[in-house]
């Protein structure tokens, strides 16, 4: 049980890290999104913003949101210093209370895990409804715990991509599961250490 609130927790996570000047994008994002034509993207739980910066560099207009004001302010400053200010809008949202306005061709939720209550099914279902026709919702979750993760609960159980999809209860006539699998990769931790981890990938497309 956490004795602090979610906003303070996540602000402290980022405030206690040095500001990343060139945060890296997630491997699954670059792998899956590279072939897609750019449009409007939403990065939910953007953190340090490596995914947002990479998307903007590929030509996407990106709205990036996070519960942490520290993370959002740092990303807004990074967008300017990387000369991507015209393609990136960084907003603070607590997804338990608000979801960004707009319609999107891509919504990315990478490792949207938190030790606080967050009804992900409600959030991700709302995301599916915020897609434009033909747009995609990419959900990449942990499927295992890296040794350096803040998640060190031995009883943690990560839902499978199929279970996440079932939880969204989307009409199969309007949304199609394009990918649901659990690949492994070698991940690099903050100190440069490496470990094999599993990702849970769910890619959903709204009918055109
Ligand atoms: C494990 S981090 C992943 C960050 C980033 N997507 C990445 O792949 O590095 C989870 C992120 O979700 C954000 N988050 C947690 N709860 C949230 C909420 N209720 N609303 C919005 N963002 C939240 C955290 O601040 C954190 O940046």
mmCIF file of C-alpha atoms and ligand atoms in Angstrom:
data_model
loop_
_atom_site.group_PDB
_atom_site.id
_atom_site.type_symbol
_atom_site.label_atom_id
_atom_site.label_comp_id
_atom_site.label_asym_id
_atom_site.label_seq_id
_atom_site.Cartn_x
_atom_site.Cartn_y
_atom_site.Cartn_z
ATOM 1 C CA UNK A 1 0.000 0.000 0.000
ATOM 2 C CA UNK A 2 1.437 3.384 -0.979
ATOM 3 C CA UNK A 3 1.354 6.104 1.633
ATOM 4 C CA UNK A 4 1.795 8.879 -0.917
ATOM 5 C CA UNK A 5 -0.527 9.956 -3.731
ATOM 6 C CA UNK A 6 0.003 9.082 -7.390
ATOM 7 C CA UNK A 7 0.889 12.609 -8.554
ATOM 8 C CA UNK A 8 3.556 13.002 -5.858
ATOM 9 C CA UNK A 9 4.890 9.487 -6.462
ATOM 10 C CA UNK A 10 5.394 10.004 -10.197
ATOM 11 C CA UNK A 11 6.694 13.562 -9.792
ATOM 12 C CA UNK A 12 9.283 12.208 -7.357
ATOM 13 C CA UNK A 13 10.255 9.410 -9.776
ATOM 14 C CA UNK A 14 11.156 11.955 -12.447
ATOM 15 C CA UNK A 15 12.499 14.694 -10.146
ATOM 16 C CA UNK A 16 14.915 12.158 -8.640
ATOM 17 C CA UNK A 17 16.324 11.320 -12.089
ATOM 18 C CA UNK A 18 18.633 13.626 -13.998
ATOM 19 C CA UNK A 19 16.826 15.218 -16.945
ATOM 20 C CA UNK A 20 17.331 13.028 -19.996
ATOM 21 C CA UNK A 21 18.563 15.219 -22.840
ATOM 22 C CA UNK A 22 17.964 12.585 -25.542
ATOM 23 C CA UNK A 23 15.593 9.913 -24.172
ATOM 24 C CA UNK A 24 15.443 6.759 -26.285
ATOM 25 C CA UNK A 25 12.212 5.503 -27.858
ATOM 26 C CA UNK A 26 10.881 2.083 -26.919
ATOM 27 C CA UNK A 27 11.971 -0.714 -29.250
ATOM 28 C CA UNK A 28 8.404 -1.938 -29.849
ATOM 29 C CA UNK A 29 7.270 1.506 -30.892
ATOM 30 C CA UNK A 30 9.958 1.932 -33.522
ATOM 31 C CA UNK A 31 9.445 -1.641 -34.747
ATOM 32 C CA UNK A 32 5.668 -1.347 -35.133
ATOM 33 C CA UNK A 33 5.195 2.308 -36.100
ATOM 34 C CA UNK A 34 8.038 2.778 -38.606
ATOM 35 C CA UNK A 35 5.941 1.419 -41.541
ATOM 36 C CA UNK A 36 2.895 3.574 -40.706
ATOM 37 C CA UNK A 37 2.178 6.886 -42.442
ATOM 38 C CA UNK A 38 2.452 9.826 -39.983
ATOM 39 C CA UNK A 39 -0.629 11.614 -38.707
ATOM 40 C CA UNK A 40 -1.875 12.651 -35.270
ATOM 41 C CA UNK A 41 -0.567 10.591 -32.362
ATOM 42 C CA UNK A 42 -1.304 10.462 -28.652
ATOM 43 C CA UNK A 43 1.318 9.140 -26.212
ATOM 44 C CA UNK A 44 -0.375 8.274 -22.916
ATOM 45 C CA UNK A 45 1.896 8.003 -19.892
ATOM 46 C CA UNK A 46 4.709 9.574 -21.941
ATOM 47 C CA UNK A 47 7.257 9.701 -19.103
ATOM 48 C CA UNK A 48 10.595 11.134 -20.247
ATOM 49 C CA UNK A 49 9.251 11.422 -23.780
ATOM 50 C CA UNK A 50 11.580 9.250 -25.853
ATOM 51 C CA UNK A 51 8.612 7.863 -27.794
ATOM 52 C CA UNK A 52 7.076 11.300 -28.333
ATOM 53 C CA UNK A 53 10.322 12.807 -29.653
ATOM 54 C CA UNK A 54 10.878 9.847 -31.986
ATOM 55 C CA UNK A 55 7.306 10.051 -33.333
ATOM 56 C CA UNK A 56 7.632 13.801 -33.935
ATOM 57 C CA UNK A 57 10.902 13.204 -35.778
ATOM 58 C CA UNK A 58 9.069 10.720 -38.035
ATOM 59 C CA UNK A 59 6.595 13.477 -38.936
ATOM 60 C CA UNK A 60 3.789 12.736 -36.445
ATOM 61 C CA UNK A 61 2.024 15.572 -34.596
ATOM 62 C CA UNK A 62 2.069 14.294 -31.036
ATOM 63 C CA UNK A 63 0.015 15.032 -27.966
ATOM 64 C CA UNK A 64 1.931 13.642 -24.985
ATOM 65 C CA UNK A 65 0.314 13.306 -21.593
ATOM 66 C CA UNK A 66 1.416 12.172 -18.181
ATOM 67 C CA UNK A 67 0.245 12.473 -14.587
ATOM 68 C CA UNK A 68 3.646 13.941 -13.678
ATOM 69 C CA UNK A 69 3.965 17.688 -14.142
ATOM 70 C CA UNK A 70 7.752 17.258 -13.856
ATOM 71 C CA UNK A 71 7.772 14.826 -16.813
ATOM 72 C CA UNK A 72 5.436 16.976 -18.917
ATOM 73 C CA UNK A 73 7.394 20.197 -18.296
ATOM 74 C CA UNK A 74 10.675 18.481 -19.110
ATOM 75 C CA UNK A 75 9.241 17.083 -22.328
ATOM 76 C CA UNK A 76 7.874 20.493 -23.378
ATOM 77 C CA UNK A 77 11.375 21.946 -22.888
ATOM 78 C CA UNK A 78 12.963 19.032 -24.776
ATOM 79 C CA UNK A 79 10.545 19.511 -27.675
ATOM 80 C CA UNK A 80 11.792 23.093 -28.030
ATOM 81 C CA UNK A 81 15.484 22.218 -27.674
ATOM 82 C CA UNK A 82 15.093 19.453 -30.295
ATOM 83 C CA UNK A 83 13.362 21.923 -32.615
ATOM 84 C CA UNK A 84 10.144 19.877 -32.481
ATOM 85 C CA UNK A 85 8.027 22.407 -30.620
ATOM 86 C CA UNK A 86 5.600 22.780 -33.514
ATOM 87 C CA UNK A 87 4.858 19.009 -33.542
ATOM 88 C CA UNK A 88 4.568 18.276 -29.816
ATOM 89 C CA UNK A 89 1.935 19.296 -27.275
ATOM 90 C CA UNK A 90 2.695 18.118 -23.733
ATOM 91 C CA UNK A 91 -0.185 18.145 -21.242
ATOM 92 C CA UNK A 92 -0.584 17.025 -17.654
ATOM 93 C CA UNK A 93 -3.538 14.636 -17.266
ATOM 94 C CA UNK A 94 -4.405 12.193 -14.541
ATOM 95 C CA UNK A 95 -6.117 9.517 -16.624
ATOM 96 C CA UNK A 96 -8.274 8.647 -13.636
ATOM 97 C CA UNK A 97 -9.902 12.055 -14.086
ATOM 98 C CA UNK A 98 -9.412 13.327 -17.633
ATOM 99 C CA UNK A 99 -8.569 12.130 -21.133
ATOM 100 C CA UNK A 100 -7.111 14.452 -23.786
ATOM 101 C CA UNK A 101 -9.421 15.943 -26.398
ATOM 102 C CA UNK A 102 -9.037 15.046 -30.050
ATOM 103 C CA UNK A 103 -9.082 12.252 -32.605
ATOM 104 C CA UNK A 104 -5.917 10.315 -33.386
ATOM 105 C CA UNK A 105 -4.403 8.036 -36.022
ATOM 106 C CA UNK A 106 -2.197 6.383 -33.421
ATOM 107 C CA UNK A 107 -2.520 6.075 -29.675
ATOM 108 C CA UNK A 108 0.445 4.582 -27.885
ATOM 109 C CA UNK A 109 0.335 3.307 -24.318
ATOM 110 C CA UNK A 110 3.765 1.948 -23.459
ATOM 111 C CA UNK A 111 4.181 0.322 -20.057
ATOM 112 C CA UNK A 112 1.227 2.198 -18.546
ATOM 113 C CA UNK A 113 1.781 0.544 -15.172
ATOM 114 C CA UNK A 114 1.406 2.272 -11.836
ATOM 115 C CA UNK A 115 1.312 1.124 -8.204
ATOM 116 C CA UNK A 116 -1.903 3.139 -7.766
ATOM 117 C CA UNK A 117 -5.463 2.301 -8.722
ATOM 118 C CA UNK A 118 -5.995 3.013 -12.421
ATOM 119 C CA UNK A 119 -8.842 1.387 -14.301
ATOM 120 C CA UNK A 120 -6.841 0.696 -17.437
ATOM 121 C CA UNK A 121 -9.785 -0.947 -19.185
ATOM 122 C CA UNK A 122 -11.763 2.310 -18.957
ATOM 123 C CA UNK A 123 -8.784 4.417 -20.099
ATOM 124 C CA UNK A 124 -7.835 2.126 -22.976
ATOM 125 C CA UNK A 125 -11.440 1.745 -24.086
ATOM 126 C CA UNK A 126 -11.706 5.530 -24.193
ATOM 127 C CA UNK A 127 -8.494 5.528 -26.228
ATOM 128 C CA UNK A 128 -10.011 3.068 -28.720
ATOM 129 C CA UNK A 129 -12.967 5.425 -29.133
ATOM 130 C CA UNK A 130 -10.604 8.390 -29.683
ATOM 131 C CA UNK A 131 -9.126 6.731 -32.785
ATOM 132 C CA UNK A 132 -9.953 8.048 -36.220
ATOM 133 C CA UNK A 133 -11.291 5.496 -38.703
ATOM 134 C CA UNK A 134 -8.325 3.297 -39.639
ATOM 135 C CA UNK A 135 -6.350 4.470 -36.585
ATOM 136 C CA UNK A 136 -4.409 2.145 -34.285
ATOM 137 C CA UNK A 137 -4.133 1.689 -30.546
ATOM 138 C CA UNK A 138 -0.777 0.190 -29.538
ATOM 139 C CA UNK A 139 -0.609 -1.164 -25.994
ATOM 140 C CA UNK A 140 2.752 -2.506 -24.872
ATOM 141 C CA UNK A 141 2.815 -3.877 -21.331
ATOM 142 C CA UNK A 142 5.438 -5.605 -19.291
ATOM 143 C CA UNK A 143 5.103 -9.384 -19.334
ATOM 144 C CA UNK A 144 7.945 -9.879 -16.866
ATOM 145 C CA UNK A 145 9.790 -7.769 -14.328
ATOM 146 C CA UNK A 146 13.254 -6.435 -15.129
ATOM 147 C CA UNK A 147 15.706 -6.626 -12.197
ATOM 148 C CA UNK A 148 15.921 -2.801 -12.055
ATOM 149 C CA UNK A 149 12.145 -2.191 -12.194
ATOM 150 C CA UNK A 150 10.275 -0.341 -9.440
ATOM 151 C CA UNK A 151 7.830 -3.279 -9.652
ATOM 152 C CA UNK A 152 9.354 -5.886 -7.343
ATOM 153 C CA UNK A 153 6.187 -7.532 -6.043
ATOM 154 C CA UNK A 154 6.856 -11.297 -6.402
ATOM 155 C CA UNK A 155 3.108 -11.876 -6.783
ATOM 156 C CA UNK A 156 2.647 -9.424 -9.638
ATOM 157 C CA UNK A 157 0.804 -10.955 -12.587
ATOM 158 C CA UNK A 158 0.747 -9.153 -15.910
ATOM 159 C CA UNK A 159 -2.451 -9.742 -17.889
ATOM 160 C CA UNK A 160 -1.953 -11.353 -21.276
ATOM 161 C CA UNK A 161 -2.666 -9.304 -24.420
ATOM 162 C CA UNK A 162 -5.812 -11.407 -24.910
ATOM 163 C CA UNK A 163 -7.026 -10.587 -21.408
ATOM 164 C CA UNK A 164 -6.356 -6.877 -21.991
ATOM 165 C CA UNK A 165 -8.316 -7.064 -25.255
ATOM 166 C CA UNK A 166 -11.198 -8.878 -23.541
ATOM 167 C CA UNK A 167 -11.280 -6.190 -20.843
ATOM 168 C CA UNK A 168 -11.844 -3.472 -23.450
ATOM 169 C CA UNK A 169 -14.975 -5.265 -24.692
ATOM 170 C CA UNK A 170 -14.772 -3.559 -28.088
ATOM 171 C CA UNK A 171 -17.253 -4.350 -30.855
ATOM 172 C CA UNK A 172 -15.312 -6.696 -33.209
ATOM 173 C CA UNK A 173 -17.188 -5.219 -36.159
ATOM 174 C CA UNK A 174 -15.559 -1.828 -35.443
ATOM 175 C CA UNK A 175 -12.177 -2.714 -33.926
ATOM 176 C CA UNK A 176 -9.850 -5.513 -35.060
ATOM 177 C CA UNK A 177 -6.986 -7.044 -33.116
ATOM 178 C CA UNK A 178 -4.043 -6.864 -35.535
ATOM 179 C CA UNK A 179 -1.462 -8.255 -33.148
ATOM 180 C CA UNK A 180 -1.537 -9.915 -29.727
ATOM 181 C CA UNK A 181 1.676 -11.646 -28.725
ATOM 182 C CA UNK A 182 4.340 -11.907 -26.035
ATOM 183 C CA UNK A 183 7.821 -11.556 -27.565
ATOM 184 C CA UNK A 184 11.057 -11.427 -25.584
ATOM 185 C CA UNK A 185 13.904 -8.971 -25.960
ATOM 186 C CA UNK A 186 17.116 -7.976 -24.258
ATOM 187 C CA UNK A 187 16.455 -4.785 -22.291
ATOM 188 C CA UNK A 188 19.051 -2.306 -21.028
ATOM 189 C CA UNK A 189 18.628 -0.855 -17.533
ATOM 190 C CA UNK A 190 19.488 2.616 -16.265
ATOM 191 C CA UNK A 191 23.016 1.559 -15.288
ATOM 192 C CA UNK A 192 23.687 -0.097 -18.654
ATOM 193 C CA UNK A 193 22.961 -3.603 -17.286
ATOM 194 C CA UNK A 194 21.004 -6.002 -19.512
ATOM 195 C CA UNK A 195 18.348 -8.676 -18.938
ATOM 196 C CA UNK A 196 15.881 -10.670 -21.007
ATOM 197 C CA UNK A 197 12.320 -9.408 -20.583
ATOM 198 C CA UNK A 198 8.926 -10.258 -22.055
ATOM 199 C CA UNK A 199 6.595 -7.684 -23.602
ATOM 200 C CA UNK A 200 2.845 -8.058 -23.947
ATOM 201 C CA UNK A 201 1.836 -6.448 -27.230
ATOM 202 C CA UNK A 202 -1.695 -5.609 -28.292
ATOM 203 C CA UNK A 203 -2.340 -3.686 -31.512
ATOM 204 C CA UNK A 204 -5.937 -2.777 -32.255
ATOM 205 C CA UNK A 205 -7.211 -1.057 -35.396
ATOM 206 C CA UNK A 206 -10.439 0.870 -35.749
ATOM 207 C CA UNK A 207 -12.347 0.048 -38.919
ATOM 208 C CA UNK A 208 -11.704 2.474 -41.775
HETATM 209 C C1 LIG B 1 6.266 2.775 -16.300
HETATM 210 S S1 LIG B 1 6.131 4.448 -16.792
HETATM 211 C C2 LIG B 1 6.252 4.353 -18.585
HETATM 212 C C3 LIG B 1 6.677 5.660 -19.204
HETATM 213 C C4 LIG B 1 6.905 5.637 -20.723
HETATM 214 N N1 LIG B 1 5.685 5.359 -21.456
HETATM 215 C C5 LIG B 1 7.987 4.662 -21.102
HETATM 216 O O1 LIG B 1 7.723 3.715 -21.831
HETATM 217 O O2 LIG B 1 9.123 4.845 -20.657
HETATM 218 C C6 LIG B 1 4.378 4.766 -16.536
HETATM 219 C C7 LIG B 1 4.019 6.214 -16.812
HETATM 220 O O3 LIG B 1 2.609 6.360 -16.618
HETATM 221 C C8 LIG B 1 2.388 7.584 -15.947
HETATM 222 N N2 LIG B 1 1.114 7.464 -15.210
HETATM 223 C C9 LIG B 1 0.876 6.692 -14.122
HETATM 224 N N3 LIG B 1 -0.380 6.863 -13.698
HETATM 225 C C10 LIG B 1 -0.954 7.769 -14.527
HETATM 226 C C11 LIG B 1 -2.250 8.374 -14.571
HETATM 227 N N4 LIG B 1 -3.201 8.095 -13.678
HETATM 228 N N5 LIG B 1 -2.492 9.274 -15.556
HETATM 229 C C12 LIG B 1 -1.515 9.588 -16.466
HETATM 230 N N6 LIG B 1 -0.277 9.048 -16.451
HETATM 231 C C13 LIG B 1 0.002 8.147 -15.495
HETATM 232 C C14 LIG B 1 3.604 7.744 -15.030
HETATM 233 O O4 LIG B 1 3.843 9.063 -14.618
HETATM 234 C C15 LIG B 1 4.719 7.195 -15.896
HETATM 235 O O5 LIG B 1 5.332 8.208 -16.664
#
